[in-house]
Amino acid sequence: MIAKVKGMNDLVYPESEKLNKVIEKIRFLFKLYNAREIVTPLLEHSEVFHREKENSDMVIKETYDFMDRGNRKLTIRPEGTAGVARAYLENKLYLDDDIVKLFYFGTFYRYERPQKGRLREFRQFGIEVFNSDSYLIDLEVIELVSRIYNSFGLKTRIRLNSLGNETSILNYKSKIKEYFNLYKESLCPDCLNRLENNPLRILDCKVDCHKDFFKNAPSTLKYLDLDSKKRFEELLKLLDKLEIPYLVDDKLVRGLDYYSETVFEIDILSDNNDAIKTLGGGGRYNNLTKELGGENTSCFGFAGGIERLINALDETNYDYKLSDSPKFYIITFDKEFEDYGLSILKEIRDKNIAAEFSYKDRSIKSKVKKGITLNSKYLIIIGKNEFDNQTLILKDTVTSTQEELSYSSFKEFLENMEK
Ligand code: AMP
């Protein structure tokens, strides 16, 4: 038997249905904010992700890259933002001259070491808002993200920071390099590499972050200029006003190189308010569209992992309200009566009511048993008598009562049924 590829999962019912339920709810919330859905391809030209200035581990080490049969270098998308930004430019959505809010759902691929909560194929939902550098847009997205997780009844907290503008980031980078150089001997092998190529990334390290010297690393907030500082303060004031719980984390830099000013993540909290896991993150990125060959555009975005969200929901025994079993299960006693049974089946489905037929050739007893395990409210039973008289037996599995109905009374019964 051929097994699935490492790091990829089959979503067998009810997992598949949980996924759809979660997406449905998030889509509804995105629309409350006047965002429009965008669907972009799974494959992009590699340059969309492998940009000159992008040094993140995700892009350097984790992308699935290949040459297609026409010798084009392609990458299977590892994240949503760059593809959406490419589509924004290519479809000239900037001609709108107003803010453009786009949301998406998609499957993403990263060649990571698979472990709990970390897959090679996973899903994200996300939003990107283009064409405004106002902190009110930062607020709008953060508030929306907080609303999404609250609507599932999860206890979460926003963790946020400001990186400031390009100059502050450059100053901070050199400061961080200087600082971690002092602790070279204590850095993990990955961070030793980062020290040379990408010192900010050290702050994302899950190994070194528990060490003492890490906690005393310089704060990004010290390097902000007046504008960035004011902007961040205004944002925090509004978060307070809207009573959105947050925590300032002055070492949060996020994994990608395109961020500036506000960055944030959302964590799920334990009963005593410890952050257990990150569900998603985002921030402001003002240079990405330029790196993709367009004009500089101000953008703010967020992406959240859907599997991570479902895991968190499963832990709280969330009620997904999965679809009910078919309302009717039709059992015929003999092959001869099947066409009569099938016309009843059609009649029910024509009324948009879910129904199933006992297709499998088995004993009457097992057919009835199947109807019961399927949890159908009604069994419809057709024996010789019912076939001859064009009637049917309607058995209510909840009350354990049954009655014989003529075909026309059954149609009437369907008509009056609460769907
Ligand atoms: P990122 O795009 O790396 O900021 O990730 C945003 C969110 O997507 C994370 O917080 C996770 O919830 C989810 N995510 C990222 N990578 C993976 C992965 N390999 N497996 C499952 N979920 C992931």
GROMACS .gro file of C-alpha atoms and ligand atoms in nm:
model
  442
    1MET     CA    1   0.000   0.000   0.000
    2ILE     CA    2   0.128   0.346  -0.084
    3ALA     CA    3   0.138   0.571   0.223
    4LYS     CA    4   0.084   0.944   0.242
    5VAL     CA    5   0.380   1.181   0.210
    6LYS     CA    6   0.556   1.273   0.537
    7GLY     CA    7   0.415   1.583   0.703
    8MET     CA    8   0.086   1.570   0.508
    9ASN     CA    9  -0.245   1.451   0.645
   10ASP     CA   10  -0.571   1.312   0.513
   11LEU     CA   11  -0.868   1.492   0.656
   12VAL     CA   12  -1.116   1.216   0.709
   13TYR     CA   13  -1.466   1.302   0.832
   14PRO     CA   14  -1.527   1.465   1.082
   15GLU     CA   15  -1.193   1.649   1.042
   16SER     CA   16  -1.288   1.756   0.688
   17GLU     CA   17  -1.615   1.893   0.812
   18LYS     CA   18  -1.457   2.073   1.107
   19LEU     CA   19  -1.232   2.247   0.856
   20ASN     CA   20  -1.528   2.366   0.653
   21LYS     CA   21  -1.719   2.481   0.960
   22VAL     CA   22  -1.424   2.686   1.081
   23ILE     CA   23  -1.371   2.840   0.737
   24GLU     CA   24  -1.740   2.924   0.706
   25LYS     CA   25  -1.738   3.112   1.035
   26ILE     CA   26  -1.419   3.304   0.960
   27ARG     CA   27  -1.544   3.395   0.611
   28PHE     CA   28  -1.856   3.542   0.768
   29LEU     CA   29  -1.645   3.755   1.003
   30PHE     CA   30  -1.415   3.876   0.725
   31LYS     CA   31  -1.721   3.997   0.540
   32LEU     CA   32  -1.835   4.196   0.844
   33TYR     CA   33  -1.525   4.407   0.783
   34ASN     CA   34  -1.601   4.460   0.414
   35ALA     CA   35  -1.310   4.241   0.305
   36ARG     CA   36  -1.324   4.059  -0.031
   37GLU     CA   37  -1.204   3.706  -0.095
   38ILE     CA   38  -0.908   3.640  -0.321
   39VAL     CA   39  -0.792   3.302  -0.450
   40THR     CA   40  -0.437   3.285  -0.580
   41PRO     CA   41  -0.243   2.992  -0.732
   42LEU     CA   42  -0.057   2.728  -0.538
   43LEU     CA   43   0.239   2.772  -0.771
   44GLU     CA   44   0.422   3.099  -0.818
   45HIS     CA   45   0.742   3.196  -0.996
   46SER     CA   46   1.014   3.136  -0.738
   47GLU     CA   47   1.109   3.505  -0.732
   48VAL     CA   48   0.778   3.584  -0.562
   49PHE     CA   49   0.921   3.424  -0.246
   50HIS     CA   50   1.294   3.412  -0.315
   51ARG     CA   51   1.347   3.784  -0.319
   52GLU     CA   52   1.686   3.945  -0.281
   53LYS     CA   53   1.613   4.086   0.064
   54GLU     CA   54   1.433   3.783   0.205
   55ASN     CA   55   1.653   3.579   0.438
   56SER     CA   56   1.398   3.402   0.654
   57ASP     CA   57   1.449   3.033   0.734
   58MET     CA   58   1.114   2.966   0.572
   59VAL     CA   59   1.229   3.097   0.235
   60ILE     CA   60   1.593   2.986   0.254
   61LYS     CA   61   1.541   2.635   0.391
   62GLU     CA   62   1.181   2.529   0.370
   63THR     CA   63   1.033   2.595   0.027
   64TYR     CA   64   0.942   2.327  -0.225
   65ASP     CA   65   1.116   2.453  -0.539
   66PHE     CA   66   1.128   2.282  -0.876
   67MET     CA   67   1.172   2.335  -1.248
   68ASP     CA   68   0.860   2.267  -1.451
   69ARG     CA   69   0.863   2.097  -1.792
   70GLY     CA   70   0.902   2.435  -1.958
   71ASN     CA   71   1.215   2.506  -1.750
   72ARG     CA   72   1.047   2.764  -1.530
   73LYS     CA   73   1.165   2.787  -1.172
   74LEU     CA   74   0.855   2.753  -0.956
   75THR     CA   75   0.782   2.744  -0.584
   76ILE     CA   76   0.484   2.590  -0.408
   77ARG     CA   77   0.360   2.871  -0.187
   78PRO     CA   78   0.491   2.856   0.172
   79GLU     CA   79   0.277   3.153   0.282
   80GLY     CA   80  -0.003   3.373   0.150
   81THR     CA   81   0.113   3.732   0.167
   82ALA     CA   82   0.365   3.741  -0.120
   83GLY     CA   83   0.122   3.575  -0.365
   84VAL     CA   84  -0.162   3.807  -0.268
   85ALA     CA   85   0.068   4.109  -0.304
   86ARG     CA   86   0.174   3.980  -0.648
   87ALA     CA   87  -0.193   3.944  -0.745
   88TYR     CA   88  -0.273   4.292  -0.611
   89LEU     CA   89  -0.011   4.438  -0.844
   90GLU     CA   90  -0.082   4.217  -1.143
   91ASN     CA   91  -0.456   4.284  -1.132
   92LYS     CA   92  -0.394   4.656  -1.079
   93LEU     CA   93  -0.611   4.662  -0.771
   94TYR     CA   94  -0.423   4.978  -0.667
   95LEU     CA   95  -0.623   5.170  -0.930
   96ASP     CA   96  -0.902   5.168  -0.674
   97ASP     CA   97  -0.728   5.454  -0.494
   98ASP     CA   98  -0.882   5.348  -0.167
   99ILE     CA   99  -0.786   5.080   0.080
  100VAL     CA  100  -0.823   4.726  -0.057
  101LYS     CA  101  -0.900   4.451   0.193
  102LEU     CA  102  -0.843   4.100   0.068
  103PHE     CA  103  -0.892   3.779   0.260
  104TYR     CA  104  -0.799   3.423   0.167
  105PHE     CA  105  -0.803   3.061   0.272
  106GLY     CA  106  -0.538   2.831   0.136
  107THR     CA  107  -0.305   2.535   0.167
  108PHE     CA  108   0.063   2.608   0.217
  109TYR     CA  109   0.376   2.394   0.202
  110ARG     CA  110   0.694   2.414   0.404
  111TYR     CA  111   0.966   2.153   0.429
  112GLU     CA  112   0.979   2.166   0.808
  113ARG     CA  113   1.053   1.894   1.062
  114PRO     CA  114   0.703   1.751   1.118
  115GLN     CA  115   0.590   1.749   1.481
  116LYS     CA  116   0.271   1.825   1.672
  117GLY     CA  117   0.129   2.149   1.531
  118ARG     CA  118   0.394   2.166   1.259
  119LEU     CA  119   0.315   2.004   0.926
  120ARG     CA  120   0.457   2.019   0.577
  121GLU     CA  121   0.112   2.079   0.432
  122PHE     CA  122  -0.110   2.305   0.638
  123ARG     CA  123  -0.385   2.561   0.595
  124GLN     CA  124  -0.407   2.925   0.680
  125PHE     CA  125  -0.664   3.198   0.666
  126GLY     CA  126  -0.541   3.549   0.620
  127ILE     CA  127  -0.615   3.908   0.540
  128GLU     CA  128  -0.407   4.175   0.367
  129VAL     CA  129  -0.507   4.541   0.368
  130PHE     CA  130  -0.338   4.751   0.101
  131ASN     CA  131  -0.297   5.121   0.046
  132SER     CA  132  -0.297   5.283   0.388
  133ASP     CA  133  -0.023   5.332   0.642
  134SER     CA  134  -0.258   5.452   0.913
  135TYR     CA  135  -0.233   5.283   1.251
  136LEU     CA  136  -0.613   5.264   1.236
  137ILE     CA  137  -0.567   4.984   0.983
  138ASP     CA  138  -0.329   4.808   1.224
  139LEU     CA  139  -0.605   4.842   1.481
  140GLU     CA  140  -0.877   4.721   1.243
  141VAL     CA  141  -0.688   4.400   1.162
  142ILE     CA  142  -0.581   4.334   1.521
  143GLU     CA  143  -0.937   4.387   1.640
  144LEU     CA  144  -1.070   4.156   1.368
  145VAL     CA  145  -0.819   3.885   1.457
  146SER     CA  146  -0.908   3.913   1.821
  147ARG     CA  147  -1.279   3.890   1.730
  148ILE     CA  148  -1.223   3.578   1.519
  149TYR     CA  149  -1.062   3.384   1.803
  150ASN     CA  150  -1.310   3.518   2.060
  151SER     CA  151  -1.598   3.405   1.844
  152PHE     CA  152  -1.473   3.048   1.890
  153GLY     CA  153  -1.471   3.103   2.266
  154LEU     CA  154  -1.091   3.075   2.290
  155LYS     CA  155  -0.893   3.254   2.554
  156THR     CA  156  -0.628   3.441   2.362
  157ARG     CA  157  -0.402   3.743   2.389
  158ILE     CA  158  -0.242   3.964   2.130
  159ARG     CA  159   0.134   4.007   2.169
  160LEU     CA  160   0.266   4.303   1.980
  161ASN     CA  161   0.570   4.519   1.913
  162SER     CA  162   0.696   4.794   1.690
  163LEU     CA  163   1.006   4.756   1.473
  164GLY     CA  164   0.992   5.114   1.356
  165ASN     CA  165   1.096   5.228   1.011
  166GLU     CA  166   1.384   5.103   0.797
  167THR     CA  167   1.642   5.315   0.976
  168SER     CA  168   1.533   5.196   1.320
  169ILE     CA  169   1.545   4.837   1.199
  170LEU     CA  170   1.899   4.883   1.064
  171ASN     CA  171   2.015   5.043   1.389
  172TYR     CA  172   1.851   4.771   1.590
  173LYS     CA  173   2.004   4.499   1.376
  174SER     CA  174   2.355   4.624   1.439
  175LYS     CA  175   2.285   4.659   1.811
  176ILE     CA  176   2.151   4.304   1.829
  177LYS     CA  177   2.455   4.173   1.644
  178GLU     CA  178   2.685   4.349   1.886
  179TYR     CA  179   2.488   4.215   2.181
  180PHE     CA  180   2.470   3.850   2.078
  181ASN     CA  181   2.836   3.857   1.979
  182LEU     CA  182   2.905   3.881   2.350
  183TYR     CA  183   2.731   3.547   2.400
  184LYS     CA  184   2.867   3.365   2.097
  185GLU     CA  185   2.969   3.058   2.299
  186SER     CA  186   2.618   3.012   2.431
  187LEU     CA  187   2.433   3.042   2.099
  188CYS     CA  188   2.289   2.734   1.932
  189PRO     CA  189   2.452   2.637   1.596
  190ASP     CA  190   2.163   2.788   1.396
  191CYS     CA  191   2.189   3.118   1.580
  192LEU     CA  192   2.565   3.128   1.525
  193ASN     CA  193   2.489   3.131   1.152
  194ARG     CA  194   2.215   3.388   1.200
  195LEU     CA  195   2.458   3.613   1.383
  196GLU     CA  196   2.642   3.669   1.056
  197ASN     CA  197   2.358   3.661   0.805
  198ASN     CA  198   2.046   3.762   0.985
  199PRO     CA  199   2.090   3.862   1.350
  200LEU     CA  200   1.723   3.958   1.402
  201ARG     CA  201   1.625   3.597   1.344
  202ILE     CA  202   1.804   3.500   1.667
  203LEU     CA  203   1.509   3.654   1.848
  204ASP     CA  204   1.280   3.392   1.690
  205CYS     CA  205   1.496   3.104   1.819
  206LYS     CA  206   1.300   2.849   2.016
  207VAL     CA  207   1.623   2.704   2.165
  208ASP     CA  208   1.803   3.017   2.284
  209CYS     CA  209   1.493   3.205   2.397
  210HIS     CA  210   1.500   3.026   2.733
  211LYS     CA  211   1.854   3.136   2.816
  212ASP     CA  212   1.915   3.425   3.058
  213PHE     CA  213   2.116   3.648   2.823
  214PHE     CA  214   1.829   3.630   2.577
  215LYS     CA  215   1.588   3.796   2.818
  216ASN     CA  216   1.822   4.096   2.854
  217ALA     CA  217   1.865   4.149   2.479
  218PRO     CA  218   1.805   4.509   2.365
  219SER     CA  219   1.449   4.622   2.307
  220THR     CA  220   1.336   4.732   1.958
  221LEU     CA  221   1.138   5.011   2.122
  222LYS     CA  222   1.456   5.195   2.220
  223TYR     CA  223   1.542   5.243   1.854
  224LEU     CA  224   1.216   5.393   1.732
  225ASP     CA  225   1.213   5.747   1.599
  226LEU     CA  226   0.952   5.992   1.723
  227ASP     CA  227   0.694   5.915   1.453
  228SER     CA  228   0.710   5.540   1.503
  229LYS     CA  229   0.697   5.583   1.877
  230LYS     CA  230   0.392   5.806   1.859
  231ARG     CA  231   0.221   5.573   1.613
  232PHE     CA  232   0.274   5.276   1.841
  233GLU     CA  233   0.151   5.465   2.147
  234GLU     CA  234  -0.165   5.575   1.966
  235LEU     CA  235  -0.230   5.216   1.864
  236LEU     CA  236  -0.190   5.090   2.220
  237LYS     CA  237  -0.424   5.363   2.346
  238LEU     CA  238  -0.695   5.252   2.105
  239LEU     CA  239  -0.647   4.886   2.196
  240ASP     CA  240  -0.699   4.987   2.559
  241LYS     CA  241  -1.005   5.185   2.465
  242LEU     CA  242  -1.157   4.891   2.278
  243GLU     CA  243  -1.060   4.663   2.568
  244ILE     CA  244  -0.859   4.428   2.352
  245PRO     CA  245  -0.619   4.242   2.580
  246TYR     CA  246  -0.257   4.267   2.466
  247LEU     CA  247   0.097   4.234   2.587
  248VAL     CA  248   0.387   4.438   2.449
  249ASP     CA  249   0.673   4.204   2.363
  250ASP     CA  250   0.970   4.422   2.276
  251LYS     CA  251   1.163   4.130   2.125
  252LEU     CA  252   0.896   4.017   1.884
  253VAL     CA  253   1.035   4.051   1.530
  254ARG     CA  254   0.844   3.778   1.334
  255GLY     CA  255   1.002   3.540   1.087
  256LEU     CA  256   0.996   3.740   0.763
  257ASP     CA  257   1.212   4.027   0.651
  258TYR     CA  258   0.944   4.244   0.500
  259TYR     CA  259   0.796   4.371   0.827
  260SER     CA  260   0.830   4.722   0.967
  261GLU     CA  261   0.642   4.924   1.235
  262THR     CA  262   0.372   4.711   1.404
  263VAL     CA  263   0.415   4.333   1.428
  264PHE     CA  264   0.192   4.104   1.631
  265GLU     CA  265   0.107   3.745   1.714
  266ILE     CA  266  -0.187   3.590   1.889
  267ASP     CA  267  -0.137   3.328   2.157
  268ILE     CA  268  -0.374   3.086   2.317
  269LEU     CA  269  -0.364   3.120   2.695
  270SER     CA  270  -0.384   2.865   2.973
  271ASP     CA  271  -0.618   2.916   3.269
  272ASN     CA  272  -0.345   3.108   3.448
  273ASN     CA  273  -0.277   3.325   3.143
  274ASP     CA  274   0.045   3.163   3.025
  275ALA     CA  275   0.085   3.163   2.649
  276ILE     CA  276   0.056   2.802   2.533
  277LYS     CA  277   0.087   2.828   2.158
  278THR     CA  278   0.092   3.088   1.881
  279LEU     CA  279  -0.210   3.068   1.655
  280GLY     CA  280  -0.105   3.324   1.399
  281GLY     CA  281   0.071   3.650   1.335
  282GLY     CA  282   0.114   3.945   1.109
  283GLY     CA  283   0.212   4.306   1.084
  284ARG     CA  284   0.291   4.597   0.860
  285TYR     CA  285   0.498   4.556   0.549
  286ASN     CA  286   0.564   4.853   0.329
  287ASN     CA  287   0.836   4.731   0.095
  288LEU     CA  288   0.705   4.401  -0.034
  289THR     CA  289   0.518   4.540  -0.336
  290LYS     CA  290   0.835   4.723  -0.440
  291GLU     CA  291   1.041   4.406  -0.404
  292LEU     CA  292   0.787   4.241  -0.636
  293GLY     CA  293   0.844   4.506  -0.901
  294GLY     CA  294   0.554   4.742  -0.821
  295GLU     CA  295   0.518   5.077  -0.651
  296ASN     CA  296   0.576   5.100  -0.279
  297THR     CA  297   0.242   5.030  -0.112
  298SER     CA  298   0.156   5.034   0.255
  299CYS     CA  299   0.008   4.705   0.369
  300PHE     CA  300  -0.095   4.535   0.687
  301GLY     CA  301  -0.174   4.165   0.711
  302PHE     CA  302  -0.232   3.863   0.927
  303ALA     CA  303  -0.226   3.486   0.877
  304GLY     CA  304  -0.349   3.219   1.118
  305GLY     CA  305  -0.301   2.844   1.105
  306ILE     CA  306  -0.626   2.653   1.061
  307GLU     CA  307  -0.498   2.317   1.192
  308ARG     CA  308  -0.362   2.498   1.498
  309LEU     CA  309  -0.700   2.658   1.551
  310ILE     CA  310  -0.880   2.325   1.517
  311ASN     CA  311  -0.637   2.162   1.765
  312ALA     CA  312  -0.708   2.441   2.012
  313LEU     CA  313  -1.083   2.403   1.959
  314ASP     CA  314  -1.068   2.026   2.004
  315GLU     CA  315  -0.898   2.083   2.338
  316THR     CA  316  -1.189   2.297   2.455
  317ASN     CA  317  -1.445   2.042   2.327
  318TYR     CA  318  -1.582   2.305   2.091
  319ASP     CA  319  -1.918   2.222   1.936
  320TYR     CA  320  -1.859   2.249   1.560
  321LYS     CA  321  -2.227   2.182   1.489
  322LEU     CA  322  -2.136   1.921   1.230
  323SER     CA  323  -2.405   1.825   0.983
  324ASP     CA  324  -2.675   1.591   1.094
  325SER     CA  325  -2.712   1.239   0.970
  326PRO     CA  326  -2.953   1.188   0.678
  327LYS     CA  327  -3.304   1.249   0.803
  328PHE     CA  328  -3.444   0.948   0.616
  329TYR     CA  329  -3.306   0.602   0.551
  330ILE     CA  330  -3.496   0.400   0.295
  331ILE     CA  331  -3.509   0.024   0.319
  332THR     CA  332  -3.659  -0.200   0.054
  333PHE     CA  333  -3.722  -0.566   0.128
  334ASP     CA  334  -3.667  -0.689  -0.224
  335LYS     CA  335  -3.488  -0.588  -0.545
  336GLU     CA  336  -3.826  -0.564  -0.712
  337PHE     CA  337  -3.930  -0.267  -0.495
  338GLU     CA  338  -3.614  -0.068  -0.548
  339ASP     CA  339  -3.745   0.165  -0.819
  340TYR     CA  340  -4.038   0.257  -0.596
  341GLY     CA  341  -3.793   0.326  -0.309
  342LEU     CA  342  -3.572   0.532  -0.539
  343SER     CA  343  -3.861   0.754  -0.646
  344ILE     CA  344  -3.934   0.822  -0.277
  345LEU     CA  345  -3.563   0.901  -0.226
  346LYS     CA  346  -3.577   1.153  -0.511
  347GLU     CA  347  -3.896   1.307  -0.375
  348ILE     CA  348  -3.725   1.370  -0.036
  349ARG     CA  349  -3.407   1.514  -0.186
  350ASP     CA  350  -3.615   1.736  -0.415
  351LYS     CA  351  -3.737   1.898  -0.093
  352ASN     CA  352  -3.372   1.961   0.009
  353ILE     CA  353  -3.388   1.705   0.287
  354ALA     CA  354  -3.094   1.468   0.334
  355ALA     CA  355  -3.175   1.102   0.269
  356GLU     CA  356  -2.990   0.776   0.211
  357PHE     CA  357  -3.090   0.448   0.048
  358SER     CA  358  -3.001   0.095   0.160
  359TYR     CA  359  -2.801   0.021  -0.156
  360LYS     CA  360  -2.601  -0.263  -0.011
  361ASP     CA  361  -2.748  -0.609  -0.061
  362ARG     CA  362  -2.782  -0.739   0.295
  363SER     CA  363  -3.045  -0.886   0.525
  364ILE     CA  364  -3.346  -0.678   0.631
  365LYS     CA  365  -3.218  -0.692   0.989
  366SER     CA  366  -2.881  -0.543   0.896
  367LYS     CA  367  -3.047  -0.281   0.677
  368VAL     CA  368  -3.254  -0.165   0.975
  369LYS     CA  369  -2.946  -0.175   1.198
  370LYS     CA  370  -2.758   0.042   0.948
  371GLY     CA  371  -3.041   0.299   0.947
  372ILE     CA  372  -3.022   0.313   1.325
  373THR     CA  373  -2.643   0.348   1.344
  374LEU     CA  374  -2.662   0.621   1.080
  375ASN     CA  375  -2.875   0.805   1.332
  376SER     CA  376  -3.150   0.880   1.080
  377LYS     CA  377  -3.462   1.019   1.240
  378TYR     CA  378  -3.688   0.818   1.008
  379LEU     CA  379  -3.667   0.480   0.846
  380ILE     CA  380  -3.886   0.426   0.544
  381ILE     CA  381  -3.965   0.059   0.496
  382ILE     CA  382  -4.104  -0.086   0.176
  383GLY     CA  383  -4.216  -0.449   0.171
  384LYS     CA  384  -4.445  -0.634  -0.068
  385ASN     CA  385  -4.759  -0.497   0.089
  386GLU     CA  386  -4.641  -0.134   0.065
  387PHE     CA  387  -4.521  -0.186  -0.291
  388ASP     CA  388  -4.852  -0.340  -0.401
  389ASN     CA  389  -5.055  -0.060  -0.237
  390GLN     CA  390  -4.808   0.221  -0.317
  391THR     CA  391  -4.778   0.306   0.052
  392LEU     CA  392  -4.482   0.308   0.290
  393ILE     CA  393  -4.401   0.245   0.653
  394LEU     CA  394  -4.260   0.548   0.828
  395LYS     CA  395  -4.072   0.457   1.145
  396ASP     CA  396  -3.969   0.730   1.385
  397THR     CA  397  -3.645   0.603   1.543
  398VAL     CA  398  -3.661   0.854   1.829
  399THR     CA  399  -4.015   0.774   1.951
  400SER     CA  400  -4.004   0.414   1.820
  401THR     CA  401  -4.346   0.455   1.663
  402GLN     CA  402  -4.446   0.372   1.309
  403GLU     CA  403  -4.736   0.426   1.075
  404GLU     CA  404  -4.837   0.329   0.724
  405LEU     CA  405  -4.880   0.626   0.489
  406SER     CA  406  -5.006   0.649   0.136
  407TYR     CA  407  -4.760   0.803  -0.109
  408SER     CA  408  -4.965   1.123  -0.128
  409SER     CA  409  -4.990   1.155   0.254
  410PHE     CA  410  -4.616   1.107   0.273
  411LYS     CA  411  -4.571   1.394   0.025
  412GLU     CA  412  -4.790   1.607   0.247
  413PHE     CA  413  -4.586   1.498   0.552
  414LEU     CA  414  -4.267   1.612   0.372
  415GLU     CA  415  -4.428   1.941   0.278
  416ASN     CA  416  -4.506   2.018   0.644
  417MET     CA  417  -4.178   1.899   0.782
  418GLU     CA  418  -3.942   2.136   0.956
  419LYS     CA  419  -3.623   2.117   0.753
  420AMP     P1  420   0.366   3.221   0.976
  420AMP     O1  421   0.319   3.236   0.833
  420AMP     O2  422   0.493   3.142   0.989
  420AMP     O3  423   0.365   3.349   1.052
  420AMP     O4  424   0.257   3.131   1.047
  420AMP     C1  425   0.131   3.177   1.082
  420AMP     C2  426   0.056   3.064   1.149
  420AMP     O5  427   0.040   2.957   1.056
  420AMP     C3  428   0.131   3.001   1.265
  420AMP     O6  429   0.109   3.072   1.384
  420AMP     C4  430   0.068   2.864   1.269
  420AMP     O7  431  -0.060   2.870   1.331
  420AMP     C5  432   0.049   2.833   1.123
  420AMP     N1  433   0.163   2.756   1.071
  420AMP     C6  434   0.280   2.802   1.024
  420AMP     N2  435   0.360   2.701   0.986
  420AMP     C7  436   0.292   2.588   1.010
  420AMP     C8  437   0.320   2.449   0.992
  420AMP     N3  438   0.436   2.408   0.941
  420AMP     N4  439   0.226   2.359   1.030
  420AMP     C9  440   0.107   2.399   1.081
  420AMP     N5  441   0.074   2.529   1.100
  420AMP    C10  442   0.166   2.622   1.065
   0.00000   0.00000   0.00000
